[in-house]
Tab-separated table of C-alpha atoms in Angstrom:
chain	number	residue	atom	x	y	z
B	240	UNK	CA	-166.928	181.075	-99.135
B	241	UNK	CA	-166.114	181.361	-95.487
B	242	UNK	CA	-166.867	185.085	-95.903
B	243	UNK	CA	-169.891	184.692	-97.569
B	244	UNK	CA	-170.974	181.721	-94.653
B	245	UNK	CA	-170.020	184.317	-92.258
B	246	UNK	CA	-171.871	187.494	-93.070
B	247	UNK	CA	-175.118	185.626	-94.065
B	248	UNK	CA	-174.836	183.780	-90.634
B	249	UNK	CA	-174.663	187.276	-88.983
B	250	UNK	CA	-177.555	188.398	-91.081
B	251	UNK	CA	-180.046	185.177	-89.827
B	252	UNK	CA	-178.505	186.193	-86.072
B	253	UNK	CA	-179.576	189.600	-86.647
B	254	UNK	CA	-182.930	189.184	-87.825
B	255	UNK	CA	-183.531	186.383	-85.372
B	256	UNK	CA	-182.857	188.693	-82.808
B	257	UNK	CA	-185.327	191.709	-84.375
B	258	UNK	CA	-187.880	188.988	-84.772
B	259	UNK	CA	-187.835	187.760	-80.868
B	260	UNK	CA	-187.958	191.827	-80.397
B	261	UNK	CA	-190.964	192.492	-82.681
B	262	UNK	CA	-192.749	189.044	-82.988
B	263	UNK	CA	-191.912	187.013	-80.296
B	264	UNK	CA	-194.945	184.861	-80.444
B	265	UNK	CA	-194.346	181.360	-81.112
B	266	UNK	CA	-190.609	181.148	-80.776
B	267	UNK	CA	-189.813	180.795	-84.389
B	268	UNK	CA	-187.496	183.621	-84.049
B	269	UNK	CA	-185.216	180.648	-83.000
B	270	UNK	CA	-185.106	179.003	-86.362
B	271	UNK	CA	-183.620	182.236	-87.850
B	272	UNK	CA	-180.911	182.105	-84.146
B	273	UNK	CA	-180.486	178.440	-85.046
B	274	UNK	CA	-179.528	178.735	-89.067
B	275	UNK	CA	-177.723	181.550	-87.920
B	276	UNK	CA	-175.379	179.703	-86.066
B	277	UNK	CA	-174.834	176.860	-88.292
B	278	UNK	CA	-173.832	178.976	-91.225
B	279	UNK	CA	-171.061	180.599	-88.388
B	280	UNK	CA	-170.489	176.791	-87.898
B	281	UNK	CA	-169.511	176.244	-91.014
B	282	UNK	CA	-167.907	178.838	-92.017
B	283	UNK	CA	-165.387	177.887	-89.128
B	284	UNK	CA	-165.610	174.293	-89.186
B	285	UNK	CA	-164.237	172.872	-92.730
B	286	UNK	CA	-165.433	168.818	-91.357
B	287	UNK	CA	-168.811	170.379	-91.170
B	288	UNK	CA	-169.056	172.572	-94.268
B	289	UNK	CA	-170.239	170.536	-97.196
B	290	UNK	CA	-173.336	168.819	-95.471
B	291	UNK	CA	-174.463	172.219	-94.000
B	292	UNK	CA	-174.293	173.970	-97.077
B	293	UNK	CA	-175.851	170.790	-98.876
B	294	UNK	CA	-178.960	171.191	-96.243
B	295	UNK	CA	-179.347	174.933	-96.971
B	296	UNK	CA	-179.186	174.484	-101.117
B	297	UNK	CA	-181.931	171.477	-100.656
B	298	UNK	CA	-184.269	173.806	-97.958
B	299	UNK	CA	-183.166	177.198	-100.072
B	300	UNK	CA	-184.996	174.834	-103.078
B	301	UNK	CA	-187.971	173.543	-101.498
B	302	UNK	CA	-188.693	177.252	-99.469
B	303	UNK	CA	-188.019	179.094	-103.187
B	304	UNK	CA	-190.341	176.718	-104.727
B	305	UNK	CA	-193.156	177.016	-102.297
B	306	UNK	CA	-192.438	180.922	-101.492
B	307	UNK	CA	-193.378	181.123	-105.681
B	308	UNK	CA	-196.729	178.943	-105.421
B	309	UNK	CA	-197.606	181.066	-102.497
B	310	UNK	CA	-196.857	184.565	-104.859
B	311	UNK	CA	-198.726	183.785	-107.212
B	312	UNK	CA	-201.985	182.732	-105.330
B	313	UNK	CA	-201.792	185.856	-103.648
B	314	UNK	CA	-201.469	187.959	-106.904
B	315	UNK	CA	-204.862	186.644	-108.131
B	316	UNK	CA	-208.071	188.655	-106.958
B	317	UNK	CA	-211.345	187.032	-106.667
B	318	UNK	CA	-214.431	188.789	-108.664
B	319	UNK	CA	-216.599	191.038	-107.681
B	320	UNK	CA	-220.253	190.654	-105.673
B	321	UNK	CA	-219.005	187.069	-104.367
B	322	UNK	CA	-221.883	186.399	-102.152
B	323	UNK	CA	-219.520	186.116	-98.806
B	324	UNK	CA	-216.595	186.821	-97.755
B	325	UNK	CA	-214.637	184.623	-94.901
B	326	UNK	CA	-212.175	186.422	-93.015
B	327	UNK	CA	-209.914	184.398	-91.267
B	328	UNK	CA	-208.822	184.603	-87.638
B	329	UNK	CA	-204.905	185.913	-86.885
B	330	UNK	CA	-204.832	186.434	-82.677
B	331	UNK	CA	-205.813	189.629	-80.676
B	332	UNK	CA	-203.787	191.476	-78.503
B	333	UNK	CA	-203.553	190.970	-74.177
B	334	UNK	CA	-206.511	193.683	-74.785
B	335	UNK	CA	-208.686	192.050	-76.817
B	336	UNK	CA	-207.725	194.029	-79.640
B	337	UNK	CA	-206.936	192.344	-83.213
B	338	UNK	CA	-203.274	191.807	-84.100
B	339	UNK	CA	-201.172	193.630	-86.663
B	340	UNK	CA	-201.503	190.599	-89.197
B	341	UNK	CA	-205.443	190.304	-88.249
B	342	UNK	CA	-205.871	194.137	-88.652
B	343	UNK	CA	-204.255	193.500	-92.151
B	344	UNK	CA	-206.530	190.939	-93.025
B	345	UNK	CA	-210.086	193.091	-91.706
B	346	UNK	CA	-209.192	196.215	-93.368
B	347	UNK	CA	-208.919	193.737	-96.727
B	348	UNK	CA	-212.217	192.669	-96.139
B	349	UNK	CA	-213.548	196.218	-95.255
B	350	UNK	CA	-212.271	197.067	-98.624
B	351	UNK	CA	-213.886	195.046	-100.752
B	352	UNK	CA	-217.079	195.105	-98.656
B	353	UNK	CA	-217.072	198.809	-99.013
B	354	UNK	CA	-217.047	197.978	-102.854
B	355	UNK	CA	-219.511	195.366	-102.830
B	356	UNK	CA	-222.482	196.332	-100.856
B	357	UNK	CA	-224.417	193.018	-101.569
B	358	UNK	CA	-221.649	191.097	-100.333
B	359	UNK	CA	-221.955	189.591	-96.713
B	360	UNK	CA	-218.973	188.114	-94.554
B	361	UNK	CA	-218.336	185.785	-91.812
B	362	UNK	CA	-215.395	186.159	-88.977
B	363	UNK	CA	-214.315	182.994	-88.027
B	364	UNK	CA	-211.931	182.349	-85.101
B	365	UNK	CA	-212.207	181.213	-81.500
B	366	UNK	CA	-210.572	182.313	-78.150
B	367	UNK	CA	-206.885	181.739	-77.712
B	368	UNK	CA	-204.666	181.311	-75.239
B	369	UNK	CA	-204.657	184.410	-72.919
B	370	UNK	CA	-207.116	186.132	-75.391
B	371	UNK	CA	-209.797	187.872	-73.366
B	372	UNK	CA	-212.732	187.192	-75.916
B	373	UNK	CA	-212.981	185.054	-79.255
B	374	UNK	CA	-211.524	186.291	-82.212
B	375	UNK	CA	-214.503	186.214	-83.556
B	376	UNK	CA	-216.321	188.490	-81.580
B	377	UNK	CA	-213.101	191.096	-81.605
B	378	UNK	CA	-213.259	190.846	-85.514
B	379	UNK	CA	-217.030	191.462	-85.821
B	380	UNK	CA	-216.186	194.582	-83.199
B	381	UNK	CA	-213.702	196.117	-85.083
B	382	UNK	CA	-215.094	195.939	-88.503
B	383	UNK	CA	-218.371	197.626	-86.592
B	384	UNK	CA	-216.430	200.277	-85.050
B	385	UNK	CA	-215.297	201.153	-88.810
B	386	UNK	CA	-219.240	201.698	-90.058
B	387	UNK	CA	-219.554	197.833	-91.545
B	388	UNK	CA	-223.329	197.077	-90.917
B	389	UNK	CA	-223.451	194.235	-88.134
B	390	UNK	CA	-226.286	192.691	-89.859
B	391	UNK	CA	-223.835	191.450	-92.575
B	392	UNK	CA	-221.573	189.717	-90.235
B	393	UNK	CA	-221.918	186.435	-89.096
B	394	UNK	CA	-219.775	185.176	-86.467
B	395	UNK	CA	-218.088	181.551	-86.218
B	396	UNK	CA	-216.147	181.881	-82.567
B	397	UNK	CA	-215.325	178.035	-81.914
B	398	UNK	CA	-212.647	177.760	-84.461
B	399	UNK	CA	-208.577	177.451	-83.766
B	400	UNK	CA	-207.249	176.271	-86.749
B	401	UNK	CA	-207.203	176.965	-90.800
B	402	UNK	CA	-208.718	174.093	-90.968
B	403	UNK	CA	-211.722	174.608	-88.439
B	404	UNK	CA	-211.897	177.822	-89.714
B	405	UNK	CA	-212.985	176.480	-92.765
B	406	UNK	CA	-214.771	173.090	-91.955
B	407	UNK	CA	-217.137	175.746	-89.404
B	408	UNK	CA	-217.669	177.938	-91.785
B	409	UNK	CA	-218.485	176.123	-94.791
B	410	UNK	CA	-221.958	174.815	-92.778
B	411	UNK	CA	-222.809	178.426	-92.307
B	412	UNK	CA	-223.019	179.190	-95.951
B	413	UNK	CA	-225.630	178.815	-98.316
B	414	UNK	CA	-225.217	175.406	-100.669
B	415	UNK	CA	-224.490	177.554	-104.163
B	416	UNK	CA	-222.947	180.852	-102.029
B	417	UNK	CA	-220.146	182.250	-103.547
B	418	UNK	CA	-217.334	182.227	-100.933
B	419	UNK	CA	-213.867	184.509	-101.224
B	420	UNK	CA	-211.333	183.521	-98.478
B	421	UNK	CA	-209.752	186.515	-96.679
B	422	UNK	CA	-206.274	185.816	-95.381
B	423	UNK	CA	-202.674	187.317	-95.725
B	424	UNK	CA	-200.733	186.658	-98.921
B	425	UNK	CA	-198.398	184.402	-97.366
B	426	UNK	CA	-201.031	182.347	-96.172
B	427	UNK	CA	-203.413	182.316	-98.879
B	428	UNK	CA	-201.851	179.430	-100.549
B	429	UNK	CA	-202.147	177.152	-98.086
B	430	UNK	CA	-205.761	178.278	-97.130
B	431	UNK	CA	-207.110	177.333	-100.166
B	432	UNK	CA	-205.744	174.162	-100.911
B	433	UNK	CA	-207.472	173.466	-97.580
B	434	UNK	CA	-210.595	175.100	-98.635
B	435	UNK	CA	-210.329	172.188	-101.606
B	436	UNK	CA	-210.698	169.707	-99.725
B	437	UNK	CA	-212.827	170.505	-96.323
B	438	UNK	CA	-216.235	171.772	-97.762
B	439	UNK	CA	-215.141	175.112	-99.884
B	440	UNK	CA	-213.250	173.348	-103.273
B	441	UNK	CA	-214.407	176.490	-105.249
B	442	UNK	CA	-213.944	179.267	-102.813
B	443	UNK	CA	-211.852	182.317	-104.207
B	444	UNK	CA	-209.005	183.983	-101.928
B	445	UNK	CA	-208.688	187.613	-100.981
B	446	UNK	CA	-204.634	188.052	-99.891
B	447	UNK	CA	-204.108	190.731	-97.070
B	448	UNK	CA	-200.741	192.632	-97.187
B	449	UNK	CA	-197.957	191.366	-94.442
B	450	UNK	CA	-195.706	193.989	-92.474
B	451	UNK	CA	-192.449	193.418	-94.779
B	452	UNK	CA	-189.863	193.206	-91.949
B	453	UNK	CA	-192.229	189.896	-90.707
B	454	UNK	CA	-193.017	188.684	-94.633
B	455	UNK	CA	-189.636	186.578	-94.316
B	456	UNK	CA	-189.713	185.056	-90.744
B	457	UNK	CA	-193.808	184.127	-91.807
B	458	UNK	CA	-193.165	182.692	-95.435
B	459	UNK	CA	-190.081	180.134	-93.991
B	460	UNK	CA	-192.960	179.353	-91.038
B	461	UNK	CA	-195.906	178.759	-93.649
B	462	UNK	CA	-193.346	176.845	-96.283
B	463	UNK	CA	-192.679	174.595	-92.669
B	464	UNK	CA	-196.674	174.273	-92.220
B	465	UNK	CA	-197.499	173.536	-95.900
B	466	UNK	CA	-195.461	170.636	-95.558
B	467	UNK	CA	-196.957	169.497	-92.762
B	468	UNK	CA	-200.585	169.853	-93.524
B	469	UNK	CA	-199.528	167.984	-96.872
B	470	UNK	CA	-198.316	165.040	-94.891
B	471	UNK	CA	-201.304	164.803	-92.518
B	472	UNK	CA	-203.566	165.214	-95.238
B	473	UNK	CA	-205.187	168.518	-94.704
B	474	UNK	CA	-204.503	169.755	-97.856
């Protein structure tokens, strides 16, 4: 056991430390530094073995049970010709420029809209911390600059939360629109159960892929947040 508590200790450390290099945002790198270090803890510290390892088999069962809710949301596709698509916000770059996990989420969208020509979308997100322009408006740019008519985008730019994301959109829609959701998979779970229950209870998701080196490091964070919102009554 101690070599087993070692080596997966070392692996945490390590991809702590490739997180804070790659995906520093945040600081949740630190979770990864911080479990990390207590497996090395107990793999060294007999006292403080059993009620570490008893904390990582309860959190390994909650974060395996969530991680396979969020799966298989994000294997289901919505139908075609849904009357609107609503792509979520992810951050922009110190340029303005959408994110890796954003850029994931608009080239989703510019897929199916490519497909579905009838099918009209709205860009929700506002303007961040140290973000030159609103998400929004970099969102609605990008998917432009890629030959997406702009007279099928609608942009909602006051938004910084799932949450606001939907509760502003929803009033921009048509009463019987058809809605699909455009997020990445690992958020896609928690997006809709939020749709449910602020103004969108029959929207349909869309998941985006997620860079696999991040897909760990942002399923623990999202199993973390779908707790939360569950507490606070979100979702």
């Amino acid at each position: 056991m101690v070599v087993a508590l070692t080596a997966l200790g070392i692996i945490f450390l390590a991809y702590g430390a490739l997180m804070a290099a790659l995906y520093p945002a945040g600081g949740f790198f630190l979770v990864w530094v911080a479990l990390g270090a207590a497996l090395l803890v107990a793999s060294r510290v007999e006292r403080a073995r059993f009620a570490i390892c008893a904390a990582f088999v309860v959190g390994a069962i909650v974060v395996g049970g969530l991680s396979a809710l969020i799966a298989t949301t994000a294997a289901v596709t919505p139908p075609a010709g849904v009357d609107c698509l609503l792509v979520l916000g992810a951050g922009l770059r110190p340029d303005g420029y959408p994110s890796e996990t954003l850029r994931f989420r608009l080239e989703a969208a510019l897929a199916y809209l490519d497909e579905n020509p009838g099918t009209s979308c709205i860009v929700s997100g506002g303007q961040g911390f140290g973000e030159p322009l609103t998400e929004a408006d970099a969102m609605a740019e990008y998917l432009e600059a890629r030959g997406l008519d702009g007279a099928r985008i609608t942009k909602e730019g006051r938004s910084g939360t799932t949450v606001e994301n939907v509760r502003n959109s929803s009033v921009l829609l048509a009463p019987d629109a058809t809605v699909a959701i455009v997020t990445n998979d690992f958020h896609l779970y928690r997006t809709l159960r939020i749709a449910k229950k602020n103004g969108l209870p029959d929207a349909y998701g869309l998941a985006a892929r997620t860079n696999p080196l991040y897909l760990p490091q942002a399923t623990l964070r999202e199993c973390a947040a779908i707790v939360k919102e569950a507490l606070t009554g979100n979702m």
